[in-house]
Amino acid sequence: MQRQSLEEYRGKVVHFIGIGGSSMSGLALLLRGAGCVVRGDDRSESHATHKLRQAGIPVTIGHDAQNVRGADLVVYTAAIAPDNVERVACGEWNIPQMERAELLGLLADGHEPSIAVSGTHGKTTLTSMLATALLEAGRDPTIHIGGELDRIGGNVHAGTDGSFLTEACEFKASFLTLHPTLAIVTNVDADHLDFYRDLDEIEDTFAKFLGGMREGGTAVLCADSPRALHLKDRVPVRCVTYGLDNPAADWRAEDLQHDEALRYAFVPVRGEERLPRVALAVPGRHNAENALGAAAALHELGFSGEEIARGLAAFAGAHRRFERTGTVQGVALYHDYGHNPAEFATVVPLGKAAAGAHRLFAVCQPHTYSRTKALFDQYLTCWDGADEVLVTDIYAAREKDPGDIHATMLVKALQEAGVPAVYTPDFDACEAYLRAHWAPGDAVLTLGCGNINLLNEQIQRHEADKTGERAE
């Protein structure tokens, strides 16, 4: 469709199909703040749908053609197929439609600086780090994050200073609608292979994204990711690199150290320039890398070294990113949004560090049939530090069961590889197994970007029902 202006929809009805998605719910709030009459639907209830209703946005559960009747514009996600009944009805009733990414691009238009954080892993965390640092320094950008950040009370913030900060997602090449002045690439790895042919096509698409930046823009690339670093030779924009492991990176981390909780501190260095020491409140070496990338980006935006150190130290983490959700019977419960083996391998050691000498139970909810098949071998080698691995049924998300992959196949392969794995198909089976085997001091880490976070809530809710007290 021809690129539009959102001004023409001010005061008009905009309906969101799949409004409960992390990006969609945030965009709905931003659009409502821009003067549109917003409503939407989703296939099931969620925290997002509840929050939207609290904000005064009507949400219907279930897809039905009648949901779009009377809308002046319908926004849908890339996961909503053209044969969806509501999209079909839009065609029949001549209701304009717009894909989520196009809406995000329109919102970002006209803002400067416009900052976009991309990469296979780490987008939400690095975007949240930047958001925290910007706000800590007194800036007031409009912010759009794929997760929730307490600092902004959710996943969006309507700012006043003309700048725009967003996550830039590569799923179905949706980030190509964005044309930032500053872009970060955290890494380029194999994912979304139900859409991309292979890793070469993924890298090509990142190159197109950077090639679409505004004139005079700068790309900040992670030199520890070979594919991300390779983009430097492929795109016609100024590039700045950062890395913990690549000594050729422009920005490096000197005197990199961590405490017992794996919280890192380091000195950002570029050539002869040394910034004040950064000390993080969140754990993980990957977060030290994220913070170094954030420092490089903030430096490009003109921040002082003191502002950079203070802003990154203030970052307390985003929800569903190695988040401690509570304690039940002396067992610490954690959750992480990681949805592929590379991300599991990064976060499982954090769970083990939290458990110390006690046991770590990792609960994996594989996400989509296509990803489970494509990354099957990697699933067998990402559990270093886990004492037991529980595997639930595959979370289908946007896919239909092809009939040739099942969680039990993954469990069998894990067992054959020497990983202590057990098949626990649903939340009740997971909870029953955990309660029968855990002991005070142990830790449970649930992993997945489906609804596995609700297992933590279920366990804590059941404990509260039993004791009459709210679980910690």
mmCIF file of C-alpha atoms in Angstrom, residues 195-208 227 234:
data_model
loop_
_atom_site.group_PDB
_atom_site.id
_atom_site.type_symbol
_atom_site.label_atom_id
_atom_site.label_comp_id
_atom_site.label_asym_id
_atom_site.label_seq_id
_atom_site.Cartn_x
_atom_site.Cartn_y
_atom_site.Cartn_z
ATOM 1 C CA PHE A 195 10.638 -17.471 6.688
ATOM 2 C CA TYR A 196 14.303 -17.142 5.699
ATOM 3 C CA ARG A 197 15.983 -19.592 3.329
ATOM 4 C CA ASP A 198 19.204 -19.722 5.345
ATOM 5 C CA LEU A 199 21.657 -17.641 7.359
ATOM 6 C CA ASP A 200 22.960 -15.944 4.213
ATOM 7 C CA GLU A 201 19.494 -14.580 3.491
ATOM 8 C CA ILE A 202 19.215 -13.377 7.089
ATOM 9 C CA GLU A 203 22.477 -11.457 6.750
ATOM 10 C CA ASP A 204 21.345 -10.057 3.394
ATOM 11 C CA THR A 205 18.183 -8.742 5.052
ATOM 12 C CA PHE A 206 20.148 -7.042 7.823
ATOM 13 C CA ALA A 207 22.255 -5.414 5.113
ATOM 14 C CA LYS A 208 19.067 -4.127 3.444
ATOM 15 C CA ARG A 227 27.884 -11.944 10.535
ATOM 16 C CA ARG A 234 28.495 -4.427 2.877
#
